[in-house]
mmCIF file of C-alpha atoms in Angstrom:
data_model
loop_
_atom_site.group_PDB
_atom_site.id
_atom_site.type_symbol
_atom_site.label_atom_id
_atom_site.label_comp_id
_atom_site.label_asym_id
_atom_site.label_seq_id
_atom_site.Cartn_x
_atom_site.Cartn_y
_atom_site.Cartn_z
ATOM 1 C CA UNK A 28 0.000 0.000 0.000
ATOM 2 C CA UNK A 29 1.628 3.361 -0.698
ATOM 3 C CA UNK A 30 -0.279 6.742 0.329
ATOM 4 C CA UNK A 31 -0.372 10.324 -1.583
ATOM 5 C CA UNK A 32 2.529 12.237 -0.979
ATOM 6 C CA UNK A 33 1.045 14.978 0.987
ATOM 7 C CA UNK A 34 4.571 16.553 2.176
ATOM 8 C CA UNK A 35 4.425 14.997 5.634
ATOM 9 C CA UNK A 36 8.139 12.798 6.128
ATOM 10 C CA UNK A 37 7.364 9.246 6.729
ATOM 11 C CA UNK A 38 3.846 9.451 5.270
ATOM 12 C CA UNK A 39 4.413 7.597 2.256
ATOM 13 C CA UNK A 40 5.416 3.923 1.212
ATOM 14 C CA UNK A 41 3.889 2.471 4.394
ATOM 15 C CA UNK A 42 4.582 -1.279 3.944
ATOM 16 C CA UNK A 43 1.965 -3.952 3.079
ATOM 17 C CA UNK A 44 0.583 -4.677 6.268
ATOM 18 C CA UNK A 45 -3.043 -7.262 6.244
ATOM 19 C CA UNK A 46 -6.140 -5.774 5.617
ATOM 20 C CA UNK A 47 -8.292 -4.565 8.003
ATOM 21 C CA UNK A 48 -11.395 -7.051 10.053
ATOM 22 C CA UNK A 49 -14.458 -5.749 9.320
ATOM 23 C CA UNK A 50 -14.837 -6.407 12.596
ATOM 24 C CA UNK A 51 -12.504 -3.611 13.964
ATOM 25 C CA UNK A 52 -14.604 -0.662 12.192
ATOM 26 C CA UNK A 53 -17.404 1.471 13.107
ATOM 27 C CA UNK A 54 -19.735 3.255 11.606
ATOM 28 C CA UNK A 55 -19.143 6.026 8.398
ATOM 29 C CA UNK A 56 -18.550 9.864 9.527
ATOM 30 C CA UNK A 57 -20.428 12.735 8.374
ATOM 31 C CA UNK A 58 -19.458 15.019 6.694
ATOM 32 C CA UNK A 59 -18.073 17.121 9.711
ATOM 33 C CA UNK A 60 -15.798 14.204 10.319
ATOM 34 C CA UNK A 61 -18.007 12.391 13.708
ATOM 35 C CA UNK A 62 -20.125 10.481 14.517
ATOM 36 C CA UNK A 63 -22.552 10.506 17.271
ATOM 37 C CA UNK A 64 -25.031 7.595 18.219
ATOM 38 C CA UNK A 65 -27.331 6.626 21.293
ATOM 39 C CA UNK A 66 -25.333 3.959 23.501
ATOM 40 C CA UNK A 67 -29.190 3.629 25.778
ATOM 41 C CA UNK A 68 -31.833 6.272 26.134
ATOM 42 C CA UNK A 69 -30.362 9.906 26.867
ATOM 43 C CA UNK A 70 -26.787 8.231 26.516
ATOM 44 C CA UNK A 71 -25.026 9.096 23.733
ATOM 45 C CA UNK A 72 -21.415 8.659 22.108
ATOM 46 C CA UNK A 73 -19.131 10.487 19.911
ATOM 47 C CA UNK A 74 -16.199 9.355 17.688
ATOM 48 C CA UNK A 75 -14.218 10.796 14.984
ATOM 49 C CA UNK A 76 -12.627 6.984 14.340
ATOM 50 C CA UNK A 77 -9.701 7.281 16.548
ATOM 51 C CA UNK A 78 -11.038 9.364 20.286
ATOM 52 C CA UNK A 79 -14.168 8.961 21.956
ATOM 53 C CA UNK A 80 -16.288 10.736 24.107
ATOM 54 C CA UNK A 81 -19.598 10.455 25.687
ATOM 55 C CA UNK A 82 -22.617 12.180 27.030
ATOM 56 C CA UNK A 83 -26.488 12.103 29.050
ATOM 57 C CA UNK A 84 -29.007 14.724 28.138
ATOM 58 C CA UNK A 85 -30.931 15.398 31.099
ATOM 59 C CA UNK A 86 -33.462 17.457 32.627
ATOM 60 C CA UNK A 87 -30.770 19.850 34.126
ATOM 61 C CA UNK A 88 -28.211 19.956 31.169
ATOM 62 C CA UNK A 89 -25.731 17.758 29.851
ATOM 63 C CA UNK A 90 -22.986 15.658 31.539
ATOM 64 C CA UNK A 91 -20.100 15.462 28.895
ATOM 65 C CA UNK A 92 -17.364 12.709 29.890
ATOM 66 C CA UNK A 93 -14.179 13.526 28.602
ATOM 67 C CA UNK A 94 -13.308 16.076 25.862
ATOM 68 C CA UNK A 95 -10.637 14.739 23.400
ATOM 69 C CA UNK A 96 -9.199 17.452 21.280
ATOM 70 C CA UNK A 97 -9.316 15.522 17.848
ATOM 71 C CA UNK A 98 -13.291 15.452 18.468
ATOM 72 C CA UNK A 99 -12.627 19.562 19.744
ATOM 73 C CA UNK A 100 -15.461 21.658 18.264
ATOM 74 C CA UNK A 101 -16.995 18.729 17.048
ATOM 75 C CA UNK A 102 -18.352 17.832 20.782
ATOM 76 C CA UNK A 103 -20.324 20.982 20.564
ATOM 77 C CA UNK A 104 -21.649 20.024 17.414
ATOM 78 C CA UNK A 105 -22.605 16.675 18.684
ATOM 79 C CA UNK A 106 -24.738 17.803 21.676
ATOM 80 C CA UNK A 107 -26.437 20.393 20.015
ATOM 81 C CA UNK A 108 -27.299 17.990 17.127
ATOM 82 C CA UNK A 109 -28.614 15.541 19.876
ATOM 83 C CA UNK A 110 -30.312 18.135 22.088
ATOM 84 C CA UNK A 111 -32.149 19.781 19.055
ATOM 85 C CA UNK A 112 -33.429 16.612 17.474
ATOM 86 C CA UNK A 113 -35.107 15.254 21.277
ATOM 87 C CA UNK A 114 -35.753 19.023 22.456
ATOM 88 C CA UNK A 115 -33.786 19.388 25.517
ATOM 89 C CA UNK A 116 -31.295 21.961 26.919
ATOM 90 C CA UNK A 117 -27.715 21.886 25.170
ATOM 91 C CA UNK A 118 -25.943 23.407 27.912
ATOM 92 C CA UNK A 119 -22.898 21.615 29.214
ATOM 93 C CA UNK A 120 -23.438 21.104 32.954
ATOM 94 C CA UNK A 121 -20.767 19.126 34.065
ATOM 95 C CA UNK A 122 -17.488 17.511 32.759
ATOM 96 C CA UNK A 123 -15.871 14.370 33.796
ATOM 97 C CA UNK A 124 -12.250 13.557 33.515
ATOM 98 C CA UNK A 125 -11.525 9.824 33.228
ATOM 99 C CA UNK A 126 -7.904 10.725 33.653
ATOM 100 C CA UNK A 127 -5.604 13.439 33.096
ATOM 101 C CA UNK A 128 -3.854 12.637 29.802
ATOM 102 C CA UNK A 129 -4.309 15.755 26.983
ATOM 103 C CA UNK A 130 -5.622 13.682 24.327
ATOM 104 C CA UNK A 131 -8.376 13.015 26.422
ATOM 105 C CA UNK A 132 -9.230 15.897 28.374
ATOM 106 C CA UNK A 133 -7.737 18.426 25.739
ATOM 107 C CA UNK A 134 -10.674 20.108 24.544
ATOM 108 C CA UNK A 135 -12.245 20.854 28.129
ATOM 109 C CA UNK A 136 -11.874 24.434 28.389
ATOM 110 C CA UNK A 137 -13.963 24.637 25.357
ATOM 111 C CA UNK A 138 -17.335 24.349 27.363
ATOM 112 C CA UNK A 139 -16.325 27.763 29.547
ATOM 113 C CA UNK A 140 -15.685 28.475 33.521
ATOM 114 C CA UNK A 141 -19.213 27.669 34.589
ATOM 115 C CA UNK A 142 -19.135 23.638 33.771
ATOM 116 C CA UNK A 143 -18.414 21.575 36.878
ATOM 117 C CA UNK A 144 -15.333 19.544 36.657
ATOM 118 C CA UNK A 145 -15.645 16.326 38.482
ATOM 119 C CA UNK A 146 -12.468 14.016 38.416
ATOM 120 C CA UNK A 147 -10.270 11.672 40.950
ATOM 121 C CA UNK A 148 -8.210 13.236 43.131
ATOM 122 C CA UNK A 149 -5.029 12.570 41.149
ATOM 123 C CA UNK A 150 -6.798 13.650 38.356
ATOM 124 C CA UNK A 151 -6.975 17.599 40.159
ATOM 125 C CA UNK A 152 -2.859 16.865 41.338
ATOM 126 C CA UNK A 153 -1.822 15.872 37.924
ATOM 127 C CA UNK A 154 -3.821 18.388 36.035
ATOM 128 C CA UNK A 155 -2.298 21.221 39.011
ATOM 129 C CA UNK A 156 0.981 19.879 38.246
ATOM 130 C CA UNK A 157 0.454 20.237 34.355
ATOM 131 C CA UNK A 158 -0.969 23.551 34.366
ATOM 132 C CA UNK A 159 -2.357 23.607 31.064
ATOM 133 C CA UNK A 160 -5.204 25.815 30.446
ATOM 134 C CA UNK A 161 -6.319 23.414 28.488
ATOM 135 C CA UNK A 162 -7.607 20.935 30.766
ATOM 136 C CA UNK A 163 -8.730 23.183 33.662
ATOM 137 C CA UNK A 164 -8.328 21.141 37.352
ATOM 138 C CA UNK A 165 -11.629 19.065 38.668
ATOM 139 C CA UNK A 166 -13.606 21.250 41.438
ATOM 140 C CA UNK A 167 -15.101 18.023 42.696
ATOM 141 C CA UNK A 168 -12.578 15.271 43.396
ATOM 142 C CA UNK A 169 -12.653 11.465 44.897
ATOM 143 C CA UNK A 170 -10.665 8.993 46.531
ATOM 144 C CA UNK A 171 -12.223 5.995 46.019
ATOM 145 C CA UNK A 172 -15.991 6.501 44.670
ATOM 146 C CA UNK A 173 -18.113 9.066 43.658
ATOM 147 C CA UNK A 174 -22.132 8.863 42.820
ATOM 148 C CA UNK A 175 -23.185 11.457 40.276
ATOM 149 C CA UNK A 176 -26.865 12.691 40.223
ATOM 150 C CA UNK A 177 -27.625 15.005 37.848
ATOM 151 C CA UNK A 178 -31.260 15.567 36.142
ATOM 152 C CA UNK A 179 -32.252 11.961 37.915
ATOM 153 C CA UNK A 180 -29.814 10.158 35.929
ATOM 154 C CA UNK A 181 -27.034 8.133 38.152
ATOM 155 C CA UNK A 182 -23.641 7.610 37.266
ATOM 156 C CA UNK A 183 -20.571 5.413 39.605
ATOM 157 C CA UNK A 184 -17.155 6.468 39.183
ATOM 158 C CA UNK A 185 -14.975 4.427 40.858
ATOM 159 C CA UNK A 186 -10.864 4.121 40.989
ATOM 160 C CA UNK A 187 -9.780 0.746 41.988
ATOM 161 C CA UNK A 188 -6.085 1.405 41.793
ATOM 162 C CA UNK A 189 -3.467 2.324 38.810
ATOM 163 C CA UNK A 190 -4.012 1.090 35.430
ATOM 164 C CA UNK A 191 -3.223 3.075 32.043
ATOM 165 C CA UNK A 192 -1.955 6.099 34.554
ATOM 166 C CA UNK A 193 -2.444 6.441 38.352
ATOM 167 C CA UNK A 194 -5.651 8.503 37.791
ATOM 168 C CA UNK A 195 -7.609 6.232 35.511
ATOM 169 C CA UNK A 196 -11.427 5.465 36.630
ATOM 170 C CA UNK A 197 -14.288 3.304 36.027
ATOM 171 C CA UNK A 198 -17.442 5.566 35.106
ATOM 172 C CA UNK A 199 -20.067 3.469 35.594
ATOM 173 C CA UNK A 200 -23.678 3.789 34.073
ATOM 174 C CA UNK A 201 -26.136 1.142 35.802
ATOM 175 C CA UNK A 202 -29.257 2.400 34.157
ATOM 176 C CA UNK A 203 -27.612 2.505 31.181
ATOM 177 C CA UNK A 204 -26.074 -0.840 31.085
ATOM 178 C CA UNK A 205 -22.804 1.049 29.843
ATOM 179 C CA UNK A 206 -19.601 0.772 31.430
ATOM 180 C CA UNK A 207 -16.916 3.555 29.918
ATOM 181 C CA UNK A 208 -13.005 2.480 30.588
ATOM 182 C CA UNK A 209 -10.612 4.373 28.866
ATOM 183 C CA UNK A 210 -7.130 3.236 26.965
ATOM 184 C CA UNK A 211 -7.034 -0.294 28.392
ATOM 185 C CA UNK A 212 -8.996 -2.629 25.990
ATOM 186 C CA UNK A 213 -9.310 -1.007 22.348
ATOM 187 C CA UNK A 214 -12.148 -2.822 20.775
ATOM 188 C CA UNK A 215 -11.105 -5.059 17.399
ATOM 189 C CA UNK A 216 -7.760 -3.396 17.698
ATOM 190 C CA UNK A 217 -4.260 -4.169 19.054
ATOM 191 C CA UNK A 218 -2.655 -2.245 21.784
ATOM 192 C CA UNK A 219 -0.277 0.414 20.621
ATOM 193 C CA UNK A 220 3.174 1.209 21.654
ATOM 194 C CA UNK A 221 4.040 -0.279 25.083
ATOM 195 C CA UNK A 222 0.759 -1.297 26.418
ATOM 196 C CA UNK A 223 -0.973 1.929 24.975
ATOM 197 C CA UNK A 224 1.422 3.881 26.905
ATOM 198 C CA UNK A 225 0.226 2.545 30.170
ATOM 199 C CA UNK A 226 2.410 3.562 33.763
ATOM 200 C CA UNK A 227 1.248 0.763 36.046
ATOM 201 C CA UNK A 228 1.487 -2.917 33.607
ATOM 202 C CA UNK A 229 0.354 -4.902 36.131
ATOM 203 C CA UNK A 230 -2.720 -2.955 36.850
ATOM 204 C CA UNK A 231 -2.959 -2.828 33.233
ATOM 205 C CA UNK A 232 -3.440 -6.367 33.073
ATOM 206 C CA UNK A 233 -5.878 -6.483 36.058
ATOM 207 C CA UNK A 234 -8.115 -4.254 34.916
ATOM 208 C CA UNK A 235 -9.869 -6.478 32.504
ATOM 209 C CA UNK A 236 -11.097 -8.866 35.078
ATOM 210 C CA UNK A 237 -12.648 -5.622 36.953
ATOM 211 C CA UNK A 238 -13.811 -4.089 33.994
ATOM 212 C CA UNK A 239 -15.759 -7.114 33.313
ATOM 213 C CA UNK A 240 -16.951 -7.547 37.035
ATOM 214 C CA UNK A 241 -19.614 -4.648 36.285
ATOM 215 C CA UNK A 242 -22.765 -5.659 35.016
ATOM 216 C CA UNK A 243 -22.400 -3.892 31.396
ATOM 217 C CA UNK A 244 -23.262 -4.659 27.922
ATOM 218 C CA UNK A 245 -21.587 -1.583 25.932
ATOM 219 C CA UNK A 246 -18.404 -0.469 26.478
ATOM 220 C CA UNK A 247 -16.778 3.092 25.801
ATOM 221 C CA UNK A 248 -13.388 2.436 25.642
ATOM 222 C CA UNK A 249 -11.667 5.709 24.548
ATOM 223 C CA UNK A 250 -10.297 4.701 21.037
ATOM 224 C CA UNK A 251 -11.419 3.860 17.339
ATOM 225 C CA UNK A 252 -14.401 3.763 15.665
ATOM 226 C CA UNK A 253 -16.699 1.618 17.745
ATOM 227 C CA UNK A 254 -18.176 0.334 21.193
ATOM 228 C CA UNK A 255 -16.689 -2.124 22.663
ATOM 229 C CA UNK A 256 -18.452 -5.820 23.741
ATOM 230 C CA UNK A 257 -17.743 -8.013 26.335
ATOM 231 C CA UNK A 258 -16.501 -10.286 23.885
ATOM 232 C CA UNK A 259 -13.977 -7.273 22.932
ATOM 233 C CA UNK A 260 -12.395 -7.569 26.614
ATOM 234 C CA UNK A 261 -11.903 -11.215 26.596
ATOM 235 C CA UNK A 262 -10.471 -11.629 23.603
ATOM 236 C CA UNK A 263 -8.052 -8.393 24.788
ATOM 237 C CA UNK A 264 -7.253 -10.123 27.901
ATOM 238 C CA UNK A 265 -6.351 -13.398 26.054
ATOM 239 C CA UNK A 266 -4.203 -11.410 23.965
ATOM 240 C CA UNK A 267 -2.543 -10.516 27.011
ATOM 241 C CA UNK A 268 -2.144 -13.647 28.632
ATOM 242 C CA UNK A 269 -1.089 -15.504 25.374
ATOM 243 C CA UNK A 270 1.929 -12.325 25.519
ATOM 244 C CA UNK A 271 2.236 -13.134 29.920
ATOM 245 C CA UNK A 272 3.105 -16.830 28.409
ATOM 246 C CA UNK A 273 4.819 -16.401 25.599
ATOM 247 C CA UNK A 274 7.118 -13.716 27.883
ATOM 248 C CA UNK A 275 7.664 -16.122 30.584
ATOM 249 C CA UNK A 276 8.351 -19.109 28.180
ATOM 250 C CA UNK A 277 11.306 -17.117 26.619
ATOM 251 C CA UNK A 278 12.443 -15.668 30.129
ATOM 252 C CA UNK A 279 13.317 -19.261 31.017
ATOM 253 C CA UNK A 280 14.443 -20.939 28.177
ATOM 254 C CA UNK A 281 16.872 -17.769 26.631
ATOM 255 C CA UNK A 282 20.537 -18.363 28.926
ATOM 256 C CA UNK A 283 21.359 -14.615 29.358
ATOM 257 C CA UNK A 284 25.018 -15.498 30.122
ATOM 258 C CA UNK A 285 26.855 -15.887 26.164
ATOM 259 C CA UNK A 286 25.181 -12.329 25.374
ATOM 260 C CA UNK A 287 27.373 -10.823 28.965
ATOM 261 C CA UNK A 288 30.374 -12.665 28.025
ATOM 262 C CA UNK A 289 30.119 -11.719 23.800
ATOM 263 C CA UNK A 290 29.645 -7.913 25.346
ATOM 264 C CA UNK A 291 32.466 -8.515 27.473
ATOM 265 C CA UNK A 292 33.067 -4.741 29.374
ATOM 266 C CA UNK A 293 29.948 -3.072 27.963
ATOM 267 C CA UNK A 294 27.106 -4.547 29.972
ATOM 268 C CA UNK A 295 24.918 -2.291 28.329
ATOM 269 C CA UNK A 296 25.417 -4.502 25.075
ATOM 270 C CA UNK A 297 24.607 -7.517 26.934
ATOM 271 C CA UNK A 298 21.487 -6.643 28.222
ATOM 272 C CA UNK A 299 20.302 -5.084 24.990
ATOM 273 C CA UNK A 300 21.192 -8.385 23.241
ATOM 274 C CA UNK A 301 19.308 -10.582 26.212
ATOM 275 C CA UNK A 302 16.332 -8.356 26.263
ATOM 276 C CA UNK A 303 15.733 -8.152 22.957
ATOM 277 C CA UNK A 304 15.904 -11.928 22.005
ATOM 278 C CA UNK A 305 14.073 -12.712 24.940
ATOM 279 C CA UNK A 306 11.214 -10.006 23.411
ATOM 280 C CA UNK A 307 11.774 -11.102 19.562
ATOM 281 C CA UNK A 308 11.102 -14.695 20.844
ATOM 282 C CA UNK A 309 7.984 -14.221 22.831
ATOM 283 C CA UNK A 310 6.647 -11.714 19.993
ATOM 284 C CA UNK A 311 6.602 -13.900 17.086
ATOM 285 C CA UNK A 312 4.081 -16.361 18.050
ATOM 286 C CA UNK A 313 1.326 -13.192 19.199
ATOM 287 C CA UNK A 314 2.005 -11.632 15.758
ATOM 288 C CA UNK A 315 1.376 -14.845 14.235
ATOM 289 C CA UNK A 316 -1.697 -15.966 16.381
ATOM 290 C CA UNK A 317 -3.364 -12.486 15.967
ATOM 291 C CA UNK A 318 -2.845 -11.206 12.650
ATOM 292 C CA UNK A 319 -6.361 -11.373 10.805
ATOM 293 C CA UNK A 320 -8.025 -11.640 14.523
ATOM 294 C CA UNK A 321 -7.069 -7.822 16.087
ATOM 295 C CA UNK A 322 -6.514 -4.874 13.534
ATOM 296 C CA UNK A 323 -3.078 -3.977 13.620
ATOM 297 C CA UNK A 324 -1.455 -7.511 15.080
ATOM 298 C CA UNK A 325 0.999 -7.318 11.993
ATOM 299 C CA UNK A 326 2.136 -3.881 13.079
ATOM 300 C CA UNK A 327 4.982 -5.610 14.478
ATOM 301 C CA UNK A 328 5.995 -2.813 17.369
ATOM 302 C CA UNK A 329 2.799 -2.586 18.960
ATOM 303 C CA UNK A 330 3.107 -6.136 20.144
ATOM 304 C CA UNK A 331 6.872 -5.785 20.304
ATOM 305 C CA UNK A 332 6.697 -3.221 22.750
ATOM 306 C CA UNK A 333 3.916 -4.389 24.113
ATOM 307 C CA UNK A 334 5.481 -7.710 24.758
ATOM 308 C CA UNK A 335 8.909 -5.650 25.897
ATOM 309 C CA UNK A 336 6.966 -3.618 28.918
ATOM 310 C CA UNK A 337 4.947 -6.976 29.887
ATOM 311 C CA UNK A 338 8.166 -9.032 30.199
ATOM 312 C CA UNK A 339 9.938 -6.009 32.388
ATOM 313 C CA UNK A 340 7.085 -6.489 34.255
ATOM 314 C CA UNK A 341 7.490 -9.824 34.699
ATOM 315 C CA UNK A 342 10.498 -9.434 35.472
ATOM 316 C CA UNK A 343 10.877 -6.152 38.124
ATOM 317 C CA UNK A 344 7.497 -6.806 39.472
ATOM 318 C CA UNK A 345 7.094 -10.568 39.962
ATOM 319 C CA UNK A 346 10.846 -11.328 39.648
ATOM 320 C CA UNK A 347 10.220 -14.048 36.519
ATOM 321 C CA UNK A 348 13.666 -14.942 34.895
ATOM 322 C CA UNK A 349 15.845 -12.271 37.520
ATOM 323 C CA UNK A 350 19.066 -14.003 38.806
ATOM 324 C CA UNK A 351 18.819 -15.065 42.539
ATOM 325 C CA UNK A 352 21.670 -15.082 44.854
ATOM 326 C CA UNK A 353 23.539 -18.430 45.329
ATOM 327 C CA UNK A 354 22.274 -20.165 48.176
ATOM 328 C CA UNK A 355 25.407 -20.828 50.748
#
């Protein structure tokens, strides 16, 4: 496949990588370049094929939940579109963060001063520390849970410890049978670069299991062009655990000692020469068994990197493969 040469360096002569499953894409755009559907009743969702966002028209307002900047303006567009066609108010009550990261939040201070902010409390610390005007800080923050009421609509948000980054939450909607989880599980689609970018890889790869302990049918999961099934977060979390096995397999069976002694003074070249066979081993048999199943599984650094944080994890964390001291 080769792209038009639009004058952006490294945009053209991508290489032939396997074609897209139907299964990974959502529905078409308009012509304003979203898309905005109902999720259940007054819940709706907006995409522009790579962010998401979400939102409840209620009595009181709207509750917007998380305002990426690719979507920008477009959010605005979205809820008045929605709000005019069911004749409600379009006014943006109240903003929640799901976590601090720009490309998510980005686009808050679009809705103006008067919204109410509503995030975790690392959410406010990170966002304080960041200081981008941008993303203005939460007013309301959370430890542990939080019950929003707005317009008799309920929503639980919930933090059950670090996952994609210290701050990330569960936003719960039980009368919605909607569960929204951001940058964990991207529906149809491999993660990207390093566990897409996540701080905490072992919470990364718990979160799943508690994702899935909610009673939930549709998931908004942050990315791409669709919602997300439960069917979407178990085949994620065997991706995972085929990657866990395939990590510790390699771990045990590559000796680490001729790559030290070839390197001889520079240790540096000895570990880079471990690590990475140990990674190129447990990678090849994901990028085989997922190519054709998860968009993007041929994309050979996603899972490579991917592969790479889970096995330092494995390692550092759980202490898989780390030489012991000898016994005396």
């Amino acid at each position: 496949m080769t792209s038009p040469d639009n004058g952006t360096t490294g945009a053209t002569d991508l290489p032939e990588y396997a074609p897209i499953p139907q299964s990974a894409l959502g529905p078409a755009l308009n012509d304003q370049r979203y898309y905005v559907g109902r999720v259940e009743r007054n819940l709706y969702w907006v995409t522009d094929g790579v962010y998401q966002s979400a939102f409840l028209t209620t009595s009181e307002g709207v509750v917007l939940f998380d305002a990426p900047p690719s979507i920008g303006p477009n959010l605005r567009r979205a809820v008045d579109e929605i709000a005019s066609a069911n004749g409600v108010s379009n006014r943006v009550t109240h903003l929640v963060y799901s976590h601090h990261h720009a490309d998510h939040a980005g686009a808050a201070a679009l809705f103006g001063g008067d919204v109410v902010r509503i995030g975790h409390e690392d959410t406010r610390r990170l966002l304080l520390r960041d200081d981008d005007p941008a993303r203005p800080a939460p007013e309301i923050t959370f430890r542990d849970t939080y019950t929003l009421q707005v317009g008799g609509d309920r929503v639980e948000l919930a933090w059950r410890g670090p996952n994609h980054t210290p701050d990330n939450i569960y936003i719960h909607f039980p009368d919605h049978d909607t569960l929204m989880f951001i940058d964990v599980v991207n529906a149809g689609w491999v993660p990207i670069y390093n566990v897409n970018l996540s701080e905490d890889v072992m919470g990364y790869m718990g979160s799943s299991a508690i994702a899935l302990s909610y009673p939930w049918t549709h998931l908004i999961s942050g990315h791409l062009g669709r919602l997300a099934t439960r069917d979407d977060v178990a085949v994620h979390q065997q991706y995972i655990a085929d990657i866990e096995d395939s990590a510790r397999e390699a771990l045990a069976s590559v000796d680490p000692v001729p790559f030290y002694v070839a390197a001889g003074q520079n240790m540096w070249a000895g570990v880079k020469a471990h690590l990475d066979t140990v990674t190129d081993r447990a990678t090849a048999p994901i990028v085989a068994k997922y190519t054709g199943v998860l968009a993007a599984a041929d994309i050979e650094e996603f899972t490579r990197t991917t592969t790479f944080q889970i096995m330092q994890s494995l390692r550092l964390d759980r202490g898989v493969g780390v030489s012991r001291p000898a016994q005396p």
